[in-house]
C-alpha cells in the first residue's frame, strides 16, 4: 500500500456561483486508501466530491493532487488521474452497456478517435470483468435495472484507469447482495493501489470498508462545515454521530468477533 | 448498415437525376448526363441545354445542399439539447434571417444582397440566443431553446409589422413568398457559398462525433471524461448556425427538415453517430430535392412554396414524434 498523500484539501470552501455550500474543509487522503464523506441530507457531500472532481470551482482554499495544484492541471491530465461516478448515470442515447463503458477510455484517446487500441480493449475487458457485467454487455442501458446501471457507471470509471476514484452514493440503487459485491470490489481496487473517495450514507459500509471518514454538518443559514475526520473506529462515536445527524442512536458492536470492524447502529 | 447507407445514396442520386430531367420540358436521363458531362446531344432546342445546366442543375444541387445543411444542423441541435424535438428553428436563426430579408426588401436593397442579409440576420439572432443561454461552464440548453422561441416570436411579429406597415408596397408580396421558402431563381453563385459552409459543417460534425456521444452523458460526466464541454458546445453551435444560416440564405424559411431527417436517421441506423450524421445529411438532401421537384412541377402554372410543402410533411411527423416520445419533458 502506498503511504504517500495523494490528495490534500486545505480550508476548502465550495459552492455554486459565489455562494458557499461547504466551508473550512481540510483533510488528507493517502494513496491506496478509501475515504468516505458522510453527513446528513443537504450537508454538501456531493458538492464537496464534485469540487474534488473539479466539476465545481473552489471558492476558497486549495486542493492538491500528487502535490500539484488541482486547479492548474490541464483537463486532459486531470481526467486520466480522477474518475467521477455520478449518483445517476444516464445518456440521451440508447447505448449498450459495453458502448457506455467504452466511453471511459475517452481521456486516453484522441478527440476524433473512434477506434480502440489494445490498451483500450484490455481496460474495457478488465472493467467489465471487475463489475461482473459480461452477461449484460450487449444489452441496452435503458433496459437494465438501477443497480446494473450503477455497476455500469463504476465500470466506465474503471475503464478510465484513474489514480483516484470518486463515487457519489454508489450504494444508492444496490440491493444487499450487490452492496456486498461493491464492498469487495472497492477492497480489491484498494489492494491494487487505487485511492477511492466516496459519499456515503451507510455508516456500516463506512465502518467495514473505509480507512477514513470526513463528516460534514449542515448549519442553519450558513455553509456546512467539517465536523470530524479520522478512522471510522475512532470517530464514529455515539456523541459525534448524534451531533452530525441531530438524532439519538445506539452503537452495537459484534461481540462474537473482536476483530470485526462493523458497527451496527440501532435506535 | 452499409447497405442502407448505399441505398440512401442511391435514392439521392435517383432524386438528383429525376429533378434535373423533369420539368416543363422532359429530358431523357442519358441526354441530361451527356450534356452535364459536356458532350453533344440531340436535344431539339438549344435553349433546353441552358435550362438544364444554368437553371435545373444548380437549383437541384442547391436543394441537396440546403437539405443536408438543415438536417445536420438539426442533428447538432438535438445533440446539444439532448432532445429529439429540437430543430434549427428553435435557435431563432430562421426568424432572424427572415426579419433581415424583410427589412432589406422594404428598404430596397439589391436582390443580390439578400443572401448576405439573411445570413447576417440569422447569425445575429443565434448570437443573441447563445448570449442568453450562456452560463458559467457552458450553455444552458433550456435557456437556448426558450431564448430561441422568444427571439422567433419577436422576429415573427416584427416581420408582420414590416409587411403590414409597408403600405401595400410590391415588395411585401416578395417578402411573403420568401418567407414561404423556395429555391426558384437561385444559380451557381449561390451554390458556392452554401456548399462551402455545408461541407465544412458536416466534416466538422463528423470529426466531433465521438465527443457528441460523450456529451450525451450530461455536462458533468462529459467533463469528468475529459471533454471541454463549454468549448465543444460553442463549436457545435457555430457549426449549426453556419449551416442553417447558409441554408436559409439560399432557400428562405424551410421548416422541419432539421427535425425529420435526424430522427429518421436514428430510426434507420442504431447507435453510431458517424453513420447517423451522414444518413441525416443524405435524408435531408433527398427530402428537399424531391420536395423542390414537387414544388415546381405540381403547381397549376405557379410554383408551390417549398417551405409550405415541407411543413405539410413535417407537422404530422412532429406530432408523431411527440406521441411516441418516451421522455416526459420532450
Coordinates of C-alpha atoms in Angstrom, one line a residue:
Chain A
X1 CA 0.0 0.0 0.0
X2 CA 1.3 3.5 -0.9
X3 CA 1.6 5.7 2.2
X4 CA 2.1 8.9 0.1
X5 CA -0.5 11.5 0.5
X6 CA -2.3 11.7 -2.9
X7 CA -4.9 14.3 -2.1
X8 CA -4.9 17.2 0.2
X9 CA -7.7 19.7 0.9
X10 CA -6.7 23.0 2.7
X11 CA -9.5 25.1 4.1
X12 CA -11.8 24.5 1.2
X13 CA -14.9 26.5 0.5
X14 CA -17.0 25.2 -2.3
X15 CA -20.5 26.0 -3.8
X16 CA -22.3 27.4 -6.7
X17 CA -21.6 30.8 -8.3
X18 CA -20.3 32.7 -5.2
X19 CA -22.5 31.1 -2.6
X20 CA -20.6 28.6 -0.4
X21 CA -22.3 25.3 0.4
X22 CA -19.4 23.9 2.4
X23 CA -16.5 25.7 4.0
X24 CA -13.4 25.1 6.1
X25 CA -12.9 21.5 4.9
X26 CA -9.3 20.2 5.4
X27 CA -8.2 16.6 5.1
X28 CA -5.6 14.4 3.5
X29 CA -6.1 11.1 1.7
X30 CA -3.2 8.6 1.4
X31 CA -2.7 6.6 -1.7
X32 CA -4.3 3.2 -1.8
X33 CA -6.9 4.0 0.9
X34 CA -10.7 4.5 0.9
X35 CA -12.1 7.7 2.4
X36 CA -15.8 8.4 2.9
X37 CA -17.6 11.8 3.0
X38 CA -20.5 11.4 5.4
X39 CA -23.2 13.8 6.7
X40 CA -26.9 14.4 6.8
X41 CA -29.0 15.3 3.8
X42 CA -28.0 18.6 2.3
X43 CA -24.7 18.7 4.2
X44 CA -22.8 19.3 0.9
X45 CA -21.3 15.8 0.4
X46 CA -21.9 15.7 -3.3
X47 CA -20.8 19.3 -3.7
X48 CA -17.5 18.6 -2.0
X49 CA -17.0 15.5 -4.1
X50 CA -17.7 17.4 -7.3
X51 CA -15.2 20.1 -6.1
X52 CA -12.6 17.4 -5.8
X53 CA -13.5 16.3 -9.4
X54 CA -13.1 19.9 -10.4
X55 CA -16.7 20.0 -11.7
X56 CA -17.4 22.9 -9.3
X57 CA -14.8 25.6 -8.8
X58 CA -13.1 26.0 -5.4
X59 CA -14.2 29.3 -3.8
X60 CA -11.5 29.5 -1.2
X61 CA -8.6 27.2 -0.2
X62 CA -6.5 24.8 -2.2
X63 CA -6.8 21.2 -3.4
X64 CA -3.5 19.4 -4.2
X65 CA -3.3 16.1 -6.0
X66 CA 0.1 14.4 -6.1
X67 CA 1.5 17.7 -4.7
X68 CA 0.2 19.6 -7.8
X69 CA -2.4 22.3 -7.6
X70 CA -5.7 20.7 -8.8
X71 CA -6.9 23.9 -10.5
X72 CA -3.7 24.2 -12.6
X73 CA -3.9 20.7 -14.2
X74 CA -5.0 20.6 -17.8
X75 CA -8.3 18.8 -18.2
X76 CA -6.7 16.1 -20.3
X77 CA -4.3 15.2 -17.5
X78 CA -6.9 15.5 -14.8
X79 CA -9.3 13.2 -16.5
X80 CA -6.7 10.5 -16.6
X81 CA -6.0 10.9 -12.9
X82 CA -9.5 11.3 -11.5
X83 CA -12.7 9.4 -12.4
X84 CA -16.0 10.6 -11.1
X85 CA -19.1 8.4 -10.9
X86 CA -22.4 10.4 -10.5
X87 CA -25.4 9.2 -8.5
X88 CA -27.4 8.7 -11.6
X89 CA -25.6 8.0 -14.9
X90 CA -27.8 8.4 -17.9
X91 CA -27.4 9.1 -21.6
X92 CA -29.8 10.7 -24.1
X93 CA -28.5 8.0 -26.5
X94 CA -29.8 4.4 -26.3
X95 CA -26.3 2.9 -25.9
X96 CA -25.4 -0.7 -24.9
X97 CA -23.6 -1.4 -21.6
X98 CA -20.4 -2.1 -23.5
X99 CA -20.6 1.2 -25.5
X100 CA -21.3 3.1 -22.3
X101 CA -18.3 1.6 -20.5
X102 CA -16.0 2.2 -23.5
X103 CA -16.6 5.9 -23.1
X104 CA -14.4 5.7 -20.0
X105 CA -11.5 5.5 -22.5
X106 CA -12.2 8.9 -23.8
X107 CA -9.4 10.7 -21.8
X108 CA -6.8 8.2 -23.2
X109 CA -7.9 8.7 -26.9
X110 CA -7.6 11.5 -29.4
X111 CA -10.7 13.6 -29.5
X112 CA -11.7 12.4 -33.0
X113 CA -10.6 8.8 -32.5
X114 CA -13.3 6.0 -32.5
X115 CA -11.0 3.0 -33.0
X116 CA -9.9 1.2 -29.8
X117 CA -6.3 0.1 -29.5
X118 CA -5.1 -2.9 -27.4
X119 CA -4.9 -0.8 -24.2
X120 CA -8.5 0.4 -24.7
X121 CA -9.7 -3.2 -25.3
X122 CA -7.8 -4.5 -22.3
X123 CA -9.1 -1.8 -20.0
X124 CA -12.6 -2.3 -21.2
X125 CA -12.5 -6.1 -20.6
X126 CA -11.0 -5.6 -17.1
X127 CA -13.7 -3.1 -16.2
X128 CA -16.4 -5.4 -17.4
X129 CA -14.9 -8.4 -15.5
X130 CA -14.4 -6.4 -12.3
X131 CA -18.1 -5.3 -12.3
X132 CA -19.4 -8.7 -13.4
X133 CA -21.3 -7.2 -16.4
X134 CA -20.2 -9.7 -19.0
X135 CA -23.7 -11.1 -19.5
X136 CA -25.2 -7.7 -19.9
X137 CA -22.5 -6.1 -22.2
X138 CA -24.7 -6.1 -25.3
X139 CA -27.9 -5.1 -23.5
X140 CA -29.2 -1.5 -23.9
X141 CA -28.6 0.6 -20.9
X142 CA -32.3 1.7 -21.0
X143 CA -33.3 -1.9 -20.3
X144 CA -31.2 -2.7 -17.3
X145 CA -32.0 -2.1 -13.6
X146 CA -30.9 0.8 -11.4
X147 CA -28.3 -1.4 -9.7
X148 CA -26.9 -2.6 -13.0
X149 CA -26.7 1.0 -14.2
X150 CA -24.7 1.8 -11.1
X151 CA -22.3 -1.0 -11.9
X152 CA -22.1 0.2 -15.5
X153 CA -21.2 3.7 -14.2
X154 CA -18.5 2.2 -12.0
X155 CA -17.2 0.1 -14.9
X156 CA -17.0 3.2 -17.0
X157 CA -14.8 4.9 -14.4
X158 CA -12.6 1.8 -14.1
X159 CA -12.1 1.8 -17.8
X160 CA -10.7 5.3 -17.3
X161 CA -7.9 3.7 -15.2
X162 CA -7.7 6.6 -12.8
X163 CA -5.4 7.0 -9.7
X164 CA -8.3 8.5 -7.7
X165 CA -11.9 7.2 -8.0
X166 CA -14.7 9.4 -6.8
X167 CA -18.1 7.7 -6.1
X168 CA -21.2 9.7 -5.3
X169 CA -23.6 7.5 -3.3
X170 CA -22.6 4.2 -5.0
X171 CA -24.9 2.1 -2.9
X172 CA -28.0 4.1 -3.7
X173 CA -29.6 1.7 -6.1
X174 CA -27.9 -1.6 -4.9
X175 CA -29.6 -4.4 -3.0
X176 CA -27.7 -6.1 -0.2
X177 CA -26.0 -8.7 -2.4
X178 CA -24.7 -6.0 -4.8
X179 CA -23.7 -3.7 -1.9
X180 CA -21.6 -6.6 -0.6
X181 CA -20.2 -7.1 -4.1
X182 CA -19.4 -3.4 -4.3
X183 CA -17.6 -3.6 -0.9
X184 CA -15.5 -6.5 -2.2
X185 CA -14.8 -4.6 -5.4
X186 CA -13.7 -1.5 -3.6
X187 CA -11.4 -3.6 -1.3
X188 CA -9.9 -5.2 -4.3
X189 CA -9.3 -1.9 -6.1
X190 CA -7.7 -0.6 -2.9
X191 CA -5.4 -3.6 -2.6
X192 CA -4.3 -2.9 -6.2
X193 CA -3.3 0.6 -5.1
X194 CA -6.3 2.7 -6.2
X195 CA -7.4 5.6 -4.0
X196 CA -11.1 6.0 -3.5
X197 CA -13.3 8.8 -2.1
X198 CA -17.0 8.1 -1.8
X199 CA -20.0 9.9 -0.5
X200 CA -22.0 7.5 1.7
X201 CA -25.0 7.5 4.0
X202 CA -24.4 3.9 5.0
X203 CA -22.4 4.0 8.3
X204 CA -22.0 0.2 8.4
X205 CA -20.5 0.3 4.9
X206 CA -18.2 3.1 6.0
X207 CA -17.1 1.1 9.1
X208 CA -16.4 -2.0 7.1
X209 CA -14.6 -0.6 4.1
X210 CA -13.3 2.9 4.7
X211 CA -9.9 3.9 6.3
X212 CA -11.1 7.4 6.9
X213 CA -14.3 9.3 7.3
X214 CA -14.9 13.0 6.9
X215 CA -18.2 14.2 8.3
X216 CA -19.9 17.4 7.2
X217 CA -22.6 19.1 9.3
X218 CA -25.3 21.3 7.9
X219 CA -25.7 24.6 9.7
X220 CA -28.8 26.8 9.6
X221 CA -28.3 29.9 7.4
X222 CA -24.6 29.2 7.0
X223 CA -22.5 26.9 4.8
X224 CA -21.9 23.3 6.1
X225 CA -18.6 22.7 7.9
X226 CA -16.4 19.8 8.7
X227 CA -17.5 18.2 12.0
X228 CA -14.8 15.5 12.4
X229 CA -12.4 13.4 10.3
X230 CA -10.5 10.3 11.1
X231 CA -10.5 6.5 11.1
X232 CA -14.2 5.2 11.4
X233 CA -13.5 3.2 14.6
X234 CA -12.2 6.3 16.3
X235 CA -14.6 9.0 15.1
X236 CA -17.9 7.1 14.6
X237 CA -18.8 7.5 18.3
X238 CA -22.3 8.0 19.6
X239 CA -21.6 11.6 20.6
X240 CA -20.1 12.5 17.1
X241 CA -23.0 10.8 15.3
X242 CA -25.6 12.4 17.4
X243 CA -24.1 15.8 16.7
X244 CA -23.8 15.0 13.0
X245 CA -27.3 13.7 12.4
X246 CA -29.1 15.5 15.3
X247 CA -30.8 12.3 16.4
X248 CA -30.3 9.8 19.2
X249 CA -28.8 6.4 18.3
X250 CA -27.0 3.4 19.8
X251 CA -23.9 1.7 18.6
X252 CA -23.9 -2.1 18.7
X253 CA -20.7 -4.0 18.0
X254 CA -20.4 -7.6 17.1
X255 CA -19.4 -9.1 20.4
X256 CA -18.7 -12.5 18.9
X257 CA -15.9 -11.1 16.7
X258 CA -13.4 -8.9 18.5
X259 CA -11.6 -8.1 15.1
X260 CA -14.8 -7.0 13.3
X261 CA -14.8 -3.5 12.1
X262 CA -18.5 -3.4 11.6
X263 CA -20.6 -1.4 13.9
X264 CA -24.4 -1.6 13.8
X265 CA -26.5 1.4 14.6
X266 CA -29.7 1.0 16.4
X267 CA -32.5 3.3 17.6
Chain B
X1 CA -25.8 -0.7 -42.2
X2 CA -23.5 -0.1 -45.2
X3 CA -26.3 -1.4 -47.5
X4 CA -28.8 1.1 -46.0
X5 CA -26.3 3.9 -46.5
X6 CA -25.7 2.9 -50.1
X7 CA -29.5 2.7 -50.6
X8 CA -29.8 6.3 -49.3
X9 CA -27.0 7.5 -51.5
X10 CA -28.7 5.7 -54.5
X11 CA -32.0 7.4 -53.6
X12 CA -30.3 10.8 -53.6
X13 CA -28.7 10.1 -57.0
X14 CA -32.0 9.0 -58.4
X15 CA -33.6 12.1 -56.9
X16 CA -31.0 14.3 -58.4
X17 CA -31.3 12.8 -61.9
X18 CA -35.1 13.0 -61.7
X19 CA -35.0 16.6 -60.6
X20 CA -32.7 17.6 -63.4
X21 CA -34.7 15.7 -66.1
X22 CA -38.3 16.5 -65.0
X23 CA -39.9 19.9 -65.6
X24 CA -41.9 21.8 -68.2
X25 CA -39.7 20.1 -70.7
X26 CA -38.7 16.5 -70.1
X27 CA -35.1 15.5 -71.0
X28 CA -34.1 11.8 -71.0
X29 CA -31.6 11.0 -68.2
X30 CA -28.9 9.8 -70.7
X31 CA -29.1 13.0 -72.6
X32 CA -29.0 15.1 -69.4
X33 CA -26.0 13.3 -68.1
X34 CA -24.3 13.7 -71.5
X35 CA -25.0 17.4 -71.5
X36 CA -23.7 17.9 -68.0
X37 CA -20.6 15.9 -68.9
X38 CA -20.0 18.5 -71.7
X39 CA -20.9 16.2 -74.6
X40 CA -23.1 17.0 -77.6
X41 CA -26.7 15.9 -77.6
X42 CA -29.6 15.6 -80.0
X43 CA -31.8 18.0 -77.9
X44 CA -34.5 19.6 -80.2
X45 CA -34.0 23.2 -79.0
X46 CA -30.7 24.8 -78.0
X47 CA -32.3 26.7 -75.1
X48 CA -33.0 23.4 -73.3
X49 CA -29.3 22.9 -72.7
X50 CA -29.2 26.2 -70.9
X51 CA -32.3 25.4 -68.8
X52 CA -30.6 22.2 -67.7
X53 CA -27.1 23.5 -66.9
X54 CA -27.9 27.0 -65.8
X55 CA -31.3 26.5 -64.0
X56 CA -32.2 23.0 -63.1
X57 CA -28.8 21.6 -62.2
X58 CA -27.7 24.4 -59.9
X59 CA -31.2 24.5 -58.4
X60 CA -31.2 20.8 -57.8
X61 CA -27.7 20.9 -56.2
X62 CA -28.8 23.9 -54.0
X63 CA -31.8 21.9 -52.8
X64 CA -29.5 19.0 -52.0
X65 CA -27.1 21.2 -50.0
X66 CA -30.0 23.0 -48.2
X67 CA -31.4 19.7 -47.2
X68 CA -28.1 18.3 -46.0
X69 CA -27.2 21.6 -44.1
X70 CA -30.6 21.8 -42.3
X71 CA -30.5 18.1 -41.4
X72 CA -27.0 18.2 -39.9
X73 CA -27.8 21.5 -38.2
X74 CA -30.9 19.8 -36.7
X75 CA -28.8 16.8 -35.6
X76 CA -26.3 19.1 -33.8
X77 CA -29.1 21.0 -32.0
X78 CA -30.7 17.8 -30.9
X79 CA -27.4 16.5 -29.6
X80 CA -26.8 19.8 -27.8
X81 CA -30.2 20.0 -26.2
X82 CA -30.4 16.2 -25.7
X83 CA -33.9 16.5 -27.1
X84 CA -35.0 14.8 -30.4
X85 CA -37.6 17.5 -30.9
X86 CA -35.1 20.3 -31.3
X87 CA -34.9 21.9 -34.7
X88 CA -32.8 24.7 -36.3
X89 CA -35.7 27.0 -36.0
X90 CA -35.6 26.7 -32.2
X91 CA -32.4 28.7 -32.2
X92 CA -34.2 31.7 -33.8
X93 CA -31.8 31.6 -36.8
X94 CA -34.6 31.4 -39.4
X95 CA -36.7 34.1 -37.9
X96 CA -33.7 36.4 -37.5
X97 CA -32.8 35.7 -41.2
X98 CA -36.4 36.3 -42.2
X99 CA -36.6 39.6 -40.5
X100 CA -33.3 40.8 -42.0
X101 CA -34.6 39.8 -45.5
X102 CA -37.9 41.6 -44.9
X103 CA -36.2 44.7 -43.8
X104 CA -33.7 44.6 -46.7
X105 CA -36.6 44.2 -49.2
X106 CA -38.5 47.1 -47.8
X107 CA -35.6 49.5 -47.9
X108 CA -35.0 48.3 -51.5
X109 CA -31.6 46.6 -51.2
X110 CA -30.4 44.9 -54.3
X111 CA -31.6 41.3 -54.6
X112 CA -28.1 40.0 -54.8
X113 CA -27.6 41.2 -51.2
X114 CA -30.5 39.1 -49.9
X115 CA -28.4 36.0 -49.0
X116 CA -25.9 38.1 -47.1
X117 CA -28.7 39.9 -45.2
X118 CA -30.3 36.6 -44.4
X119 CA -27.1 35.1 -43.2
X120 CA -26.2 38.1 -41.0
X121 CA -29.7 38.3 -39.6
X122 CA -29.6 34.6 -38.7
X123 CA -26.2 34.9 -37.2
X124 CA -27.3 37.9 -35.1
X125 CA -30.3 36.0 -33.8
X126 CA -28.3 33.0 -32.9
X127 CA -25.6 35.0 -31.1
X128 CA -28.4 36.8 -29.1
X129 CA -29.9 33.4 -28.2
X130 CA -26.5 32.0 -27.3
X131 CA -25.7 35.0 -25.2
X132 CA -29.0 34.4 -23.3
X133 CA -28.1 30.8 -22.9
X134 CA -24.6 31.5 -21.6
X135 CA -23.8 30.4 -18.1
X136 CA -20.7 29.5 -16.1
X137 CA -19.2 26.4 -17.7
X138 CA -21.2 26.3 -20.9
X139 CA -24.6 26.8 -22.5
X140 CA -27.9 26.2 -20.7
X141 CA -29.9 24.0 -23.0
X142 CA -33.2 25.1 -21.6
X143 CA -32.3 28.7 -22.0
X144 CA -31.1 28.0 -25.5
X145 CA -34.5 26.7 -26.5
X146 CA -36.6 29.2 -24.6
X147 CA -34.4 32.0 -25.9
X148 CA -34.8 30.7 -29.4
X149 CA -38.6 30.6 -29.1
X150 CA -38.7 34.1 -27.7
X151 CA -36.4 35.5 -30.4
X152 CA -38.5 33.7 -33.1
X153 CA -41.7 35.2 -31.6
X154 CA -40.3 38.7 -31.6
X155 CA -38.8 38.4 -35.1
X156 CA -42.1 36.9 -36.4
X157 CA -44.0 39.9 -35.0
X158 CA -41.6 42.4 -36.5
X159 CA -41.9 40.7 -39.9
X160 CA -45.7 41.0 -39.7
X161 CA -45.3 44.7 -38.7
X162 CA -42.9 45.3 -41.7
X163 CA -45.4 43.7 -44.1
X164 CA -48.5 45.5 -42.7
X165 CA -46.8 48.8 -42.5
X166 CA -45.3 48.7 -46.0
X167 CA -48.4 50.4 -47.3
X168 CA -49.1 47.8 -49.9
X169 CA -45.7 48.1 -51.4
X170 CA -45.0 45.5 -54.1
X171 CA -42.0 44.3 -52.0
X172 CA -44.5 42.9 -49.4
X173 CA -45.5 40.2 -51.9
X174 CA -41.8 39.3 -52.3
X175 CA -41.4 39.0 -48.5
X176 CA -44.3 36.7 -48.2
X177 CA -43.0 34.4 -50.9
X178 CA -39.5 34.4 -49.4
X179 CA -40.9 33.5 -46.0
X180 CA -42.8 30.6 -47.6
X181 CA -39.4 29.1 -48.7
X182 CA -38.2 28.3 -52.2
X183 CA -35.2 27.9 -54.4
X184 CA -36.5 29.4 -57.6
X185 CA -34.1 31.8 -59.2
X186 CA -31.0 30.6 -57.4
X187 CA -27.9 29.9 -59.5
X188 CA -24.3 28.7 -59.4
X189 CA -23.1 31.7 -57.5
X190 CA -25.5 30.9 -54.6
X191 CA -24.3 27.3 -54.6
X192 CA -20.6 28.1 -53.9
X193 CA -21.1 29.7 -50.5
X194 CA -23.7 27.3 -49.5
X195 CA -21.7 24.2 -50.4
X196 CA -18.6 25.6 -48.6
X197 CA -20.5 26.0 -45.4
X198 CA -22.4 22.7 -45.7
X199 CA -19.3 20.6 -46.4
X200 CA -17.3 22.4 -43.7
X201 CA -20.1 21.9 -41.2
X202 CA -20.6 18.2 -42.0
X203 CA -16.9 17.4 -41.8
X204 CA -16.5 19.3 -38.5
X205 CA -19.5 17.5 -37.1
X206 CA -18.1 14.1 -38.2
X207 CA -14.8 14.9 -36.5
X208 CA -16.6 15.8 -33.3
X209 CA -19.0 12.8 -33.5
X210 CA -17.3 10.9 -30.6
X211 CA -17.3 14.0 -28.4
X212 CA -21.0 14.3 -29.3
X213 CA -21.5 10.8 -27.9
X214 CA -19.7 11.6 -24.7
X215 CA -21.7 14.8 -24.3
X216 CA -24.9 12.6 -24.3
X217 CA -23.9 11.6 -20.7
X218 CA -24.5 15.2 -19.5
X219 CA -22.2 18.1 -19.0
X220 CA -20.7 16.9 -15.7
X221 CA -19.9 13.4 -16.7
X222 CA -18.6 14.5 -20.1
X223 CA -16.3 17.0 -18.3
X224 CA -15.1 14.2 -16.0
X225 CA -14.3 12.2 -19.1
X226 CA -12.0 15.0 -20.4
X227 CA -14.4 16.9 -22.7
X228 CA -14.0 20.7 -22.7
X229 CA -17.8 20.9 -22.6
X230 CA -18.2 24.7 -22.9
X231 CA -15.8 24.8 -25.9
X232 CA -17.5 21.9 -27.6
X233 CA -20.9 23.4 -27.2
X234 CA -19.8 26.7 -28.7
X235 CA -18.1 25.0 -31.7
X236 CA -21.2 22.8 -32.3
X237 CA -23.5 25.7 -32.0
X238 CA -21.3 27.7 -34.5
X239 CA -21.5 24.8 -37.0
X240 CA -25.2 24.5 -36.6
X241 CA -25.7 28.3 -37.1
X242 CA -23.4 28.5 -40.1
X243 CA -25.1 25.6 -41.9
X244 CA -28.6 26.7 -41.0
X245 CA -27.8 30.4 -41.8
X246 CA -26.4 29.5 -45.2
X247 CA -29.4 27.3 -46.0
X248 CA -31.9 30.0 -45.0
X249 CA -30.0 32.5 -47.2
X250 CA -30.4 30.2 -50.2
X251 CA -33.9 28.9 -49.7
X252 CA -35.8 31.2 -47.3
X253 CA -37.8 29.6 -44.5
X254 CA -37.8 25.8 -45.0
X255 CA -39.0 24.2 -41.8
X256 CA -38.9 20.7 -40.3
X257 CA -36.1 19.2 -42.4
X258 CA -33.8 19.5 -39.4
X259 CA -36.4 17.6 -37.4
X260 CA -37.4 14.9 -39.8
X261 CA -34.0 13.9 -41.3
X262 CA -32.1 13.2 -38.0
X263 CA -35.0 11.4 -36.4
X264 CA -35.4 9.2 -39.5
X265 CA -31.7 8.6 -39.5
X266 CA -31.8 7.5 -35.8
X267 CA -34.7 5.1 -36.6
X268 CA -32.8 3.6 -39.5
X269 CA -29.3 3.4 -38.0
X270 CA -28.8 2.3 -34.5
X271 CA -26.2 3.8 -32.2
X272 CA -23.5 5.1 -34.4
X273 CA -23.2 8.9 -34.5
X274 CA -20.9 8.9 -37.6
X275 CA -23.4 7.0 -39.7
X276 CA -26.3 9.0 -38.3
X277 CA -24.7 12.3 -39.4
X278 CA -24.1 11.0 -42.9
X279 CA -27.6 9.5 -43.1
X280 CA -29.1 12.7 -41.8
X281 CA -27.4 14.7 -44.5
X282 CA -28.4 12.2 -47.2
X283 CA -32.0 12.1 -46.0
X284 CA -32.3 15.8 -45.7
X285 CA -30.8 16.1 -49.2
X286 CA -33.3 13.6 -50.6
X287 CA -36.2 15.3 -48.8
X288 CA -35.6 18.8 -50.0
X289 CA -34.6 17.7 -53.6
X290 CA -37.8 15.8 -54.0
X291 CA -39.9 18.5 -52.3
X292 CA -38.4 21.1 -54.6
X293 CA -39.2 18.9 -57.6
X294 CA -42.8 18.6 -56.4
X295 CA -42.9 22.4 -55.7
X296 CA -42.1 23.3 -59.2
X297 CA -44.0 20.5 -61.1
X298 CA -47.2 20.1 -59.1
X299 CA -48.4 23.7 -59.1
X300 CA -51.0 24.9 -61.5
X301 CA -49.0 27.4 -63.6
X302 CA -47.2 28.7 -60.5
X303 CA -44.6 27.1 -58.1
X304 CA -45.8 25.9 -54.8
X305 CA -43.8 27.3 -51.8
X306 CA -41.2 24.7 -50.8
X307 CA -41.5 25.6 -47.1
X308 CA -45.2 25.1 -47.2
X309 CA -44.9 21.7 -48.8
X310 CA -42.3 20.6 -46.2
X311 CA -44.4 21.9 -43.3
X312 CA -47.3 19.7 -44.6
X313 CA -45.0 16.7 -44.2
X314 CA -43.2 17.9 -41.1
X315 CA -46.2 18.9 -39.0
X316 CA -47.7 15.4 -38.8
X317 CA -44.2 14.0 -38.3
X318 CA -43.6 16.3 -35.4
X319 CA -46.9 15.2 -33.8
X320 CA -45.9 11.6 -34.4
X321 CA -42.6 12.1 -32.6
X322 CA -44.4 13.8 -29.6
X323 CA -46.9 10.9 -29.4
X324 CA -44.2 8.3 -29.4
X325 CA -41.7 10.2 -27.3
X326 CA -40.5 8.3 -24.2
X327 CA -39.4 11.4 -22.4
X328 CA -42.0 13.3 -20.3
X329 CA -40.1 16.5 -21.0
X330 CA -39.9 16.1 -24.7

